[in-house]
mmCIF file of C-alpha atoms in Angstrom:
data_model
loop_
_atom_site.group_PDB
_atom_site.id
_atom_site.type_symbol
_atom_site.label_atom_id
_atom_site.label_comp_id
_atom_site.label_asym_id
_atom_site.label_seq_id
_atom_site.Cartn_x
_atom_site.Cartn_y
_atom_site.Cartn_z
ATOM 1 C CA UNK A 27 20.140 261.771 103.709
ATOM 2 C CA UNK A 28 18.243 262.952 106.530
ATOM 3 C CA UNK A 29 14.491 261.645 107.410
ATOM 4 C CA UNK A 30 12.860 264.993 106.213
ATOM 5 C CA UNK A 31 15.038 264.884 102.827
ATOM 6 C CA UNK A 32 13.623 261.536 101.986
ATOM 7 C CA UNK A 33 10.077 262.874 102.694
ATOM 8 C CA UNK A 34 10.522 265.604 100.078
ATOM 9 C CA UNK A 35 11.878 263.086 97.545
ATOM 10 C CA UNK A 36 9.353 261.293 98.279
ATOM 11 C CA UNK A 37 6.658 263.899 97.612
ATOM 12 C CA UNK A 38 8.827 264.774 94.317
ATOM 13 C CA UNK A 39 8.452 261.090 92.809
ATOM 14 C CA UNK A 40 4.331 261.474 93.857
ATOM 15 C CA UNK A 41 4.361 264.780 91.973
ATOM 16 C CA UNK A 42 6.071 262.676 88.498
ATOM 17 C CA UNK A 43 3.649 259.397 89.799
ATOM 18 C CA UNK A 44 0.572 261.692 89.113
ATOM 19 C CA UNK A 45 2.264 262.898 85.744
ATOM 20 C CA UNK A 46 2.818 259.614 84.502
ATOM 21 C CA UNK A 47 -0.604 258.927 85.552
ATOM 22 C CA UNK A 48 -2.233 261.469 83.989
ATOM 23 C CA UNK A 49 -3.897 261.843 87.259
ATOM 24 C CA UNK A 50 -5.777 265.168 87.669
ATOM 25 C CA UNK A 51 -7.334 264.446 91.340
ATOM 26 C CA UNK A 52 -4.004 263.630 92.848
ATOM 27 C CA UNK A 53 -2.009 266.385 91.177
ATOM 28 C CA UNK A 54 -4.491 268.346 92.228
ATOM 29 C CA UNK A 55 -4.014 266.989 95.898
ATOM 30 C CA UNK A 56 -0.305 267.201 95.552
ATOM 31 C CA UNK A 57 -0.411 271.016 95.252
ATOM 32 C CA UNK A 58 -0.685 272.966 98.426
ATOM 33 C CA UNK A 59 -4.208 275.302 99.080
ATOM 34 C CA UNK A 60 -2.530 277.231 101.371
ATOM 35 C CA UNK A 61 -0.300 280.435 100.553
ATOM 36 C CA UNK A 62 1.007 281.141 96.944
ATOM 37 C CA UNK A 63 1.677 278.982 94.384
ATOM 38 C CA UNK A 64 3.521 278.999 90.752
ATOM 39 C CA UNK A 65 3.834 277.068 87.785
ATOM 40 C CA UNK A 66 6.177 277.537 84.621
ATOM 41 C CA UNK A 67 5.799 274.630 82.098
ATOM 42 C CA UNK A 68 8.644 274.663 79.763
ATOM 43 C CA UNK A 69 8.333 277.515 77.254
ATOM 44 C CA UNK A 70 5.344 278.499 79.030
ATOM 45 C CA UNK A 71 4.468 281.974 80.926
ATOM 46 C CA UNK A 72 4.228 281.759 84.428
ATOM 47 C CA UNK A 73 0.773 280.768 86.314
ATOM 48 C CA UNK A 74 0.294 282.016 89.647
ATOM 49 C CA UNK A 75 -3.141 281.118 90.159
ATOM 50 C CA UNK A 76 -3.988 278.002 91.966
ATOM 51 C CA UNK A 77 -7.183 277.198 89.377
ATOM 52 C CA UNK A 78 -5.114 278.211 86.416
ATOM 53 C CA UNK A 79 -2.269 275.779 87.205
ATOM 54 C CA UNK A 80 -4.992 273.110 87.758
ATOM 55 C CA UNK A 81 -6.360 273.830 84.242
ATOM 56 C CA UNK A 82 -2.869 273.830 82.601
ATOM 57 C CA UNK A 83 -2.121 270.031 84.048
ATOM 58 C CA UNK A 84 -6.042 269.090 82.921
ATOM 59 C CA UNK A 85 -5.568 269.982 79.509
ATOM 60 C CA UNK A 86 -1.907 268.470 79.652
ATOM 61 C CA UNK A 87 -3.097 265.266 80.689
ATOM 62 C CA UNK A 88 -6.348 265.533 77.838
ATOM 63 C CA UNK A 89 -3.289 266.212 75.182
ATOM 64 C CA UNK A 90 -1.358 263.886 73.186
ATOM 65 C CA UNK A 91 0.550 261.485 75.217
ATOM 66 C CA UNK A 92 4.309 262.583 76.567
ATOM 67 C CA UNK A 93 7.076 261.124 76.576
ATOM 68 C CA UNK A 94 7.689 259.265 80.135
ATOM 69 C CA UNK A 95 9.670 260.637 82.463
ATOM 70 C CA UNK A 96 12.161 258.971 85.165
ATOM 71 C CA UNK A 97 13.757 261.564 87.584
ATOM 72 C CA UNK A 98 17.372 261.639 87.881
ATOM 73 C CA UNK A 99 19.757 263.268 90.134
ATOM 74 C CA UNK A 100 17.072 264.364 92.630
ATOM 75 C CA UNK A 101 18.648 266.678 95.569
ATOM 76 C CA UNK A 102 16.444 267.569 98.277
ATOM 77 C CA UNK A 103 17.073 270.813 100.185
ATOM 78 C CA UNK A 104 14.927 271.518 103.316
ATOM 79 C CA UNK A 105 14.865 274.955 104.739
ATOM 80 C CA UNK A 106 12.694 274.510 107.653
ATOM 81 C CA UNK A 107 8.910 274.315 106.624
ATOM 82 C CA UNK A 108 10.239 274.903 103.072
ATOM 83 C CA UNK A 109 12.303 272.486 100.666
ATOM 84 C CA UNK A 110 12.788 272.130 97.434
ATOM 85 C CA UNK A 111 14.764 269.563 95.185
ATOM 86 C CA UNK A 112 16.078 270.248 91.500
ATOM 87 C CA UNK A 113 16.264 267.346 89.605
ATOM 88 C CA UNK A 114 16.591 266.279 85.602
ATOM 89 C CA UNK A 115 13.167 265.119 83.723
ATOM 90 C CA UNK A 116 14.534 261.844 81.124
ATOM 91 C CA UNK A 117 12.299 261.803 78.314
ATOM 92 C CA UNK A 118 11.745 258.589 76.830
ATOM 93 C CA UNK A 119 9.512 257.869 73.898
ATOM 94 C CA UNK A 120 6.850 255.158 73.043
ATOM 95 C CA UNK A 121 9.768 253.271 71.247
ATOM 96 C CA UNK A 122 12.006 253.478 74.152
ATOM 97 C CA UNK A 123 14.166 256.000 72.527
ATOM 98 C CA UNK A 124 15.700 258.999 74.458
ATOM 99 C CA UNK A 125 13.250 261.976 73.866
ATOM 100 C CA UNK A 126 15.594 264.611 75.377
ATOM 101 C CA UNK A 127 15.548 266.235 78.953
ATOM 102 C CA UNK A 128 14.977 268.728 81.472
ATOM 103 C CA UNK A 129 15.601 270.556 84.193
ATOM 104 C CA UNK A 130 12.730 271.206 87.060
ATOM 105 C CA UNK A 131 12.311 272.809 90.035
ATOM 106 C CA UNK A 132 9.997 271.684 92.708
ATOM 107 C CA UNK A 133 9.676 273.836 95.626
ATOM 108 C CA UNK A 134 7.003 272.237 98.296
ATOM 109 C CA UNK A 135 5.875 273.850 101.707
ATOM 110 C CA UNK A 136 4.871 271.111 104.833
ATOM 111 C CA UNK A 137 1.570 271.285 105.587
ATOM 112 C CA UNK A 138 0.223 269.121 108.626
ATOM 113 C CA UNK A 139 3.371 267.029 107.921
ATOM 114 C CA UNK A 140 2.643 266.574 104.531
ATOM 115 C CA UNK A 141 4.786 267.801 101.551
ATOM 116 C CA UNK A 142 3.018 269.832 98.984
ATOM 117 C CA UNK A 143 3.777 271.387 95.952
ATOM 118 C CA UNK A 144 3.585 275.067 96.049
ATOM 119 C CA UNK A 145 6.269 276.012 92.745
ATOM 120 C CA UNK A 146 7.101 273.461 89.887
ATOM 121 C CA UNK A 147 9.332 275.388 86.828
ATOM 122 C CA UNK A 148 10.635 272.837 84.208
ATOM 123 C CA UNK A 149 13.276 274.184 81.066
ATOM 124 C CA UNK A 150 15.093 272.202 78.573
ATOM 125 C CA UNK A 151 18.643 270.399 79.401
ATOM 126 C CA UNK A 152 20.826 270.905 76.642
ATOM 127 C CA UNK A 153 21.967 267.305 75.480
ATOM 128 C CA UNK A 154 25.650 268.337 75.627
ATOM 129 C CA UNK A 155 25.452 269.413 79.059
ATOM 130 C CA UNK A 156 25.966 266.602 80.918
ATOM 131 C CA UNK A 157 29.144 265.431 78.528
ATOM 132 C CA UNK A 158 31.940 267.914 80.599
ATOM 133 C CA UNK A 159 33.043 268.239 84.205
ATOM 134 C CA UNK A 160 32.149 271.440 83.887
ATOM 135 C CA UNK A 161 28.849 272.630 82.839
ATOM 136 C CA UNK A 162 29.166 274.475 79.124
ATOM 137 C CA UNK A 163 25.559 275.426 78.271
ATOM 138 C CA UNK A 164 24.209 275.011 74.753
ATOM 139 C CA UNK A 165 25.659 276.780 71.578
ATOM 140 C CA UNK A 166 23.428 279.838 70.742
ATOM 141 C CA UNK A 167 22.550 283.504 72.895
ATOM 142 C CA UNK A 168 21.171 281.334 75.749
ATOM 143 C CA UNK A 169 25.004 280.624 76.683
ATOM 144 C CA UNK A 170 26.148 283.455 78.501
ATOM 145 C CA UNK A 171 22.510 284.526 79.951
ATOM 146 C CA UNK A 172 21.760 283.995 83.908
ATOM 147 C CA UNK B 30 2.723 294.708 98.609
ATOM 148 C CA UNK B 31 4.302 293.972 101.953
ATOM 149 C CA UNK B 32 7.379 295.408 103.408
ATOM 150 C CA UNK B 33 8.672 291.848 103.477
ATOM 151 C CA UNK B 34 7.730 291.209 99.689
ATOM 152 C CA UNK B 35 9.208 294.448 98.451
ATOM 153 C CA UNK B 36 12.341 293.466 100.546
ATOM 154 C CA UNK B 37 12.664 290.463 98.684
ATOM 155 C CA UNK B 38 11.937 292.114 95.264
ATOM 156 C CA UNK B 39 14.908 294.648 95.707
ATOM 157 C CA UNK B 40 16.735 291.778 96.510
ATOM 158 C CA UNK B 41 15.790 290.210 93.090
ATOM 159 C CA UNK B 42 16.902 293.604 91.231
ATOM 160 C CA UNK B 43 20.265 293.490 93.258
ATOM 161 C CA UNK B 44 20.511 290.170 91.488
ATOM 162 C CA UNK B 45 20.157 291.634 88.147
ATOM 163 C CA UNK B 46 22.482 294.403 88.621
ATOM 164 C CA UNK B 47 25.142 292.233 89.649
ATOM 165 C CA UNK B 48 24.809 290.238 86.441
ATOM 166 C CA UNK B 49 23.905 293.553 84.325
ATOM 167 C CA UNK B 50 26.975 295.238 85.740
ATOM 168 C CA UNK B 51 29.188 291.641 85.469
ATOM 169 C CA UNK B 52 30.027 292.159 89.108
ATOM 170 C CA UNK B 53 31.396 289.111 90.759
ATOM 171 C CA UNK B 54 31.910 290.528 94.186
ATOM 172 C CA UNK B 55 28.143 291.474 94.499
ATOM 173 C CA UNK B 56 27.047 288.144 92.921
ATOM 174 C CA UNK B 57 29.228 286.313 95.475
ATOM 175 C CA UNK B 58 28.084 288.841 97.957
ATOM 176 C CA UNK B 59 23.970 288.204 97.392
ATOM 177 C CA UNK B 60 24.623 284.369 97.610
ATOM 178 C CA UNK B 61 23.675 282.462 100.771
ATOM 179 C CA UNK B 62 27.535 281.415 102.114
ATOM 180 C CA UNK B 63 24.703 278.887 104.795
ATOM 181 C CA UNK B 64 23.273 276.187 103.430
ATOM 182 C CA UNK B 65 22.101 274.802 100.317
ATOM 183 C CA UNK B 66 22.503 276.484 96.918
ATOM 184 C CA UNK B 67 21.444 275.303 93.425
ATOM 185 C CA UNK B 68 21.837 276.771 90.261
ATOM 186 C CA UNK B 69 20.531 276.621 87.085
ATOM 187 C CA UNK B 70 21.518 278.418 83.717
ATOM 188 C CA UNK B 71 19.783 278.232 81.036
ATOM 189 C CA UNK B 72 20.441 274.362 79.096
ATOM 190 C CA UNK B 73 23.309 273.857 81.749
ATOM 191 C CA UNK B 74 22.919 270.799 84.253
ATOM 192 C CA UNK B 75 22.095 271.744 87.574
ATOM 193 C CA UNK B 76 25.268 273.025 89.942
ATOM 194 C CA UNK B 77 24.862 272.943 93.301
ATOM 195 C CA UNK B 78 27.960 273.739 94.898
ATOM 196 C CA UNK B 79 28.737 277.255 96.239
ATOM 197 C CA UNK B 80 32.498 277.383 94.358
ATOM 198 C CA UNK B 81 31.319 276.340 91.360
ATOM 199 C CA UNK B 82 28.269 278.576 90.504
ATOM 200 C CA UNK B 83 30.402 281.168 91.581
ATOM 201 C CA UNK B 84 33.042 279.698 88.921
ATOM 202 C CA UNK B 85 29.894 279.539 86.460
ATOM 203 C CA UNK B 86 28.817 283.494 87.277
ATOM 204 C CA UNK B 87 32.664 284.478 86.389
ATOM 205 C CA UNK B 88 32.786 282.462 83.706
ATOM 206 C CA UNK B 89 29.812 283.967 82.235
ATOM 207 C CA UNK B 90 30.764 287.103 83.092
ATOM 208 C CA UNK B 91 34.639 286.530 80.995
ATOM 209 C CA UNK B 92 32.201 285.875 78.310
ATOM 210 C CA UNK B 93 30.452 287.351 75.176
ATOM 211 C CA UNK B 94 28.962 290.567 76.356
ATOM 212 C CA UNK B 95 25.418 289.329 77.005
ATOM 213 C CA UNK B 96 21.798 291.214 75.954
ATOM 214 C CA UNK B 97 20.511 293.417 78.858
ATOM 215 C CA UNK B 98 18.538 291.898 81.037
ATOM 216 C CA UNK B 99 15.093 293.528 81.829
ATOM 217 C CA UNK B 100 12.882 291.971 84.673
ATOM 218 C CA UNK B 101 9.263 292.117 84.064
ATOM 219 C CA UNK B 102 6.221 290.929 86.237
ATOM 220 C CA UNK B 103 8.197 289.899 88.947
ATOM 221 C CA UNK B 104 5.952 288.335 91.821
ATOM 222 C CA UNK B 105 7.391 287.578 95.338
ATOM 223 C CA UNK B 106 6.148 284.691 97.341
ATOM 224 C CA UNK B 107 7.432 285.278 101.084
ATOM 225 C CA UNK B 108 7.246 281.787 103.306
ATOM 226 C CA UNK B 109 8.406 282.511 106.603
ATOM 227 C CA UNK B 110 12.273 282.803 106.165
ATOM 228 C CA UNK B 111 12.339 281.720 102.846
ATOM 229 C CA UNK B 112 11.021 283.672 99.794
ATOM 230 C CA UNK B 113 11.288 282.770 96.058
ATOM 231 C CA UNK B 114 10.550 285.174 92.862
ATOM 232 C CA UNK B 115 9.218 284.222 89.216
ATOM 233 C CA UNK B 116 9.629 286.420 86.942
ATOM 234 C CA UNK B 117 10.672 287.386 83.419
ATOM 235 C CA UNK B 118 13.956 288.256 81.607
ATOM 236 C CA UNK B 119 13.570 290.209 78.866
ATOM 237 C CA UNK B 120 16.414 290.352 76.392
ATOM 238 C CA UNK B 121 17.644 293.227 74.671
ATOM 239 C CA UNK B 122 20.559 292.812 72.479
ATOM 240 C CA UNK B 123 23.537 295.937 71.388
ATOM 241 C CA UNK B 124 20.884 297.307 69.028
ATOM 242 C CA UNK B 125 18.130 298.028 71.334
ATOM 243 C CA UNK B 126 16.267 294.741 69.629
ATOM 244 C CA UNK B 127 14.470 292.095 71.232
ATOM 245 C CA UNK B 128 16.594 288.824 72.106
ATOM 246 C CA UNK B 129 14.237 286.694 73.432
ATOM 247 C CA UNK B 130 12.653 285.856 77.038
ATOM 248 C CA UNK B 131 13.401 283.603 80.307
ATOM 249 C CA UNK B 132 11.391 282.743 83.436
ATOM 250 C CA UNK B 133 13.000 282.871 85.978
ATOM 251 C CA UNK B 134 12.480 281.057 89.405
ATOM 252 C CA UNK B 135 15.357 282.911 91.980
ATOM 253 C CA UNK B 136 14.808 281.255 95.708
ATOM 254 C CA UNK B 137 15.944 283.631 98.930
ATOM 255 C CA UNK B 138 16.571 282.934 102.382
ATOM 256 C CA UNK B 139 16.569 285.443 105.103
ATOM 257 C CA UNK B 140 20.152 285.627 107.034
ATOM 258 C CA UNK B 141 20.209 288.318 109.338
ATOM 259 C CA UNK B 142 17.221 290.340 108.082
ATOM 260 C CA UNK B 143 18.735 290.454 104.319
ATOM 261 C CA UNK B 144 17.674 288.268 101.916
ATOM 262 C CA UNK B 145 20.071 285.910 100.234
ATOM 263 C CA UNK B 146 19.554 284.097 97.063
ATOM 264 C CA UNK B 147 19.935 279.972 97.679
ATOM 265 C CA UNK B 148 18.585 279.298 94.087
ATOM 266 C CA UNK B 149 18.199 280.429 90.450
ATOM 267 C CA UNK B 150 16.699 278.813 87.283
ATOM 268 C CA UNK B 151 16.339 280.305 84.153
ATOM 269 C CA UNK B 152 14.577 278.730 81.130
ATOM 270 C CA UNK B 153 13.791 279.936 77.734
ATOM 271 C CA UNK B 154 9.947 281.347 77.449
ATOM 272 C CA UNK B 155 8.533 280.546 74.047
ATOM 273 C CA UNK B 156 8.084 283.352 71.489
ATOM 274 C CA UNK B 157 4.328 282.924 71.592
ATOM 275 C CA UNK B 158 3.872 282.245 75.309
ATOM 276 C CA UNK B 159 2.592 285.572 76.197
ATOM 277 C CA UNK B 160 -0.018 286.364 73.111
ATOM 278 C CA UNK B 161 -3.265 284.106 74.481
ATOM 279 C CA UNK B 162 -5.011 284.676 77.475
ATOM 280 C CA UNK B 163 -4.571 281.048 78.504
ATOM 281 C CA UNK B 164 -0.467 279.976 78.281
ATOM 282 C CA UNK B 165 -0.762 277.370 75.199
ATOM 283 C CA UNK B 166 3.358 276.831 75.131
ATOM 284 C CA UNK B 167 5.316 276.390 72.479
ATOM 285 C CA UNK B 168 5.225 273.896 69.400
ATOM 286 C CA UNK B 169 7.076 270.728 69.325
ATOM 287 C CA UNK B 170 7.625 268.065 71.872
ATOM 288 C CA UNK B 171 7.991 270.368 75.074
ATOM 289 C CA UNK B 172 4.440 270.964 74.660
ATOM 290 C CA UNK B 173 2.467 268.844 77.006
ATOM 291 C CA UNK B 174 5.631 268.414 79.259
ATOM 292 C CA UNK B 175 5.336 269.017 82.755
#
C-alpha cells in the first residue's frame, strides 16, 4: 500500500469515526467545499447539494440510533488528486448481533493535502453474497440488473 | 453544460447501451484496461478485478432477459481527468410496467481524450424516495444508515 493509499483509508475510517459519533461538525468538515459533491443514502434519492447532504446526516444523527458499523475490505484507489475506496458497512446491533451489511462508495478529492469527501453512495449487501467465489447477487429482479 | 460534462454523459449512455443491447465487446470496450476498476451490482460484493467484472457483465448478460434500463437525472461531476455520474435507472419490465429504480454512481477516467468507466455501483432506490421534497428513505433498518 502506497503512502497516499493509506491517507485515503485513513480519511475513509474519519468519515465512519464521525458516523459513529454522530458528529455533525466533523462530518461536516470531512466533506469537501470545493467543486461538486453527492450523496445517496441507501434507498435514498440522490443529493447533490452541499447544504442538503449536511441536513440529511443532521437529521440522521437526531434519529434513532444505528446499528454500528466496522468497515471491512477497504480498497483505496488514487487517481491523481482523486481516489476513492469501496468498502463493506458491518452492521451490528445494540445486542451485538449482526444487523446486515452494505456496500459504499466513498469518492474524496485532495484539497491542500487533505482528503475530503466529495461522493459517499451506500446500498445493501445481500447476505449470501459473500458465501461463493464468485459473486451470485440476491434472489429476486435485482439479479441480472447493472 | 460543458463540453467536458456532456462528453462524459454520452459516455454514461454508451454504458447503458452496452448493457441494453447485452453487448460484451462494447462493455469490455468502455472499461478502463489502466488502472483500478471496481464494480458493484446490485446486492453482489464488490469485484475489483478487470477479468472478473467482465466475467460478471457476461454472466449477466447469459442471463434472464433483464427490464430496460432508462437513465434519468443524470448529473456529471468532471474533476480534472476523472469524472463520475449519479444517476437513476429506471426499470421497465416486457410489459411496458414499472420494475423498480437504482442509483447509480458510474466513475470515468479520461485515457486519450475518451472517457473510460473505472467504476459502477448500483443500489436499489426505495419506492417512496422520490415523492417528498426532502429524501426521507425507506422504512426499516436502512433508514438512518449512512
Amino acid at each position: 500500500m502506497t503512502p497516499e493509499e493509506r491517507a485515503v483509508l485513513d480519511a475513509n475510517e474519519a468519515f465512519y469515526a464521525a458516523f459513529t459519533a454522530r458528529d455533525a461538525a466533523a462530518m461536516e468538515d470531512l466533506w469537501t467545499r470545493r467543486g461538486p459533491v453527492a450523496c445517496v443514502h441507501p434507498g435514498w434519492a440522490p443529493i447533490h447539494e452541499r447544504a442538503l447532504i449536511m441536513r440529511s446526516w443532521r437529521a440522521i444523527f437526531r434519529g434513532p440510533k444505528p446499528p454500528a458499523v466496522s468497515v471491512e475490505a477497504p480498497r483505496a484507489a488514487v487517481l491523481g488528486d482523486v481516489a476513492y475506496v469501496v468498502c463493506i458497512e458491518r452492521l451490528t446491533d445494540d445486542y451485538g448481533d449482526e444487523a446486515g451489511a452494505l456496500v459504499a462508495t466513498n469518492l474524496f478529492v485532495r484539497e491542500a493535502g487533505a482528503w475530503r469527501i466529495a461522493h459517499h453512495q451506500a446500498g445493501p449487501l445481500a447476505s449470501d453474497a459473500e458465501d461463493d467465489d464468485e459473486p451470485s447477487g440476491p434472489d429476486g429482479p435485482d439479479r441480472t440488473l447493472n
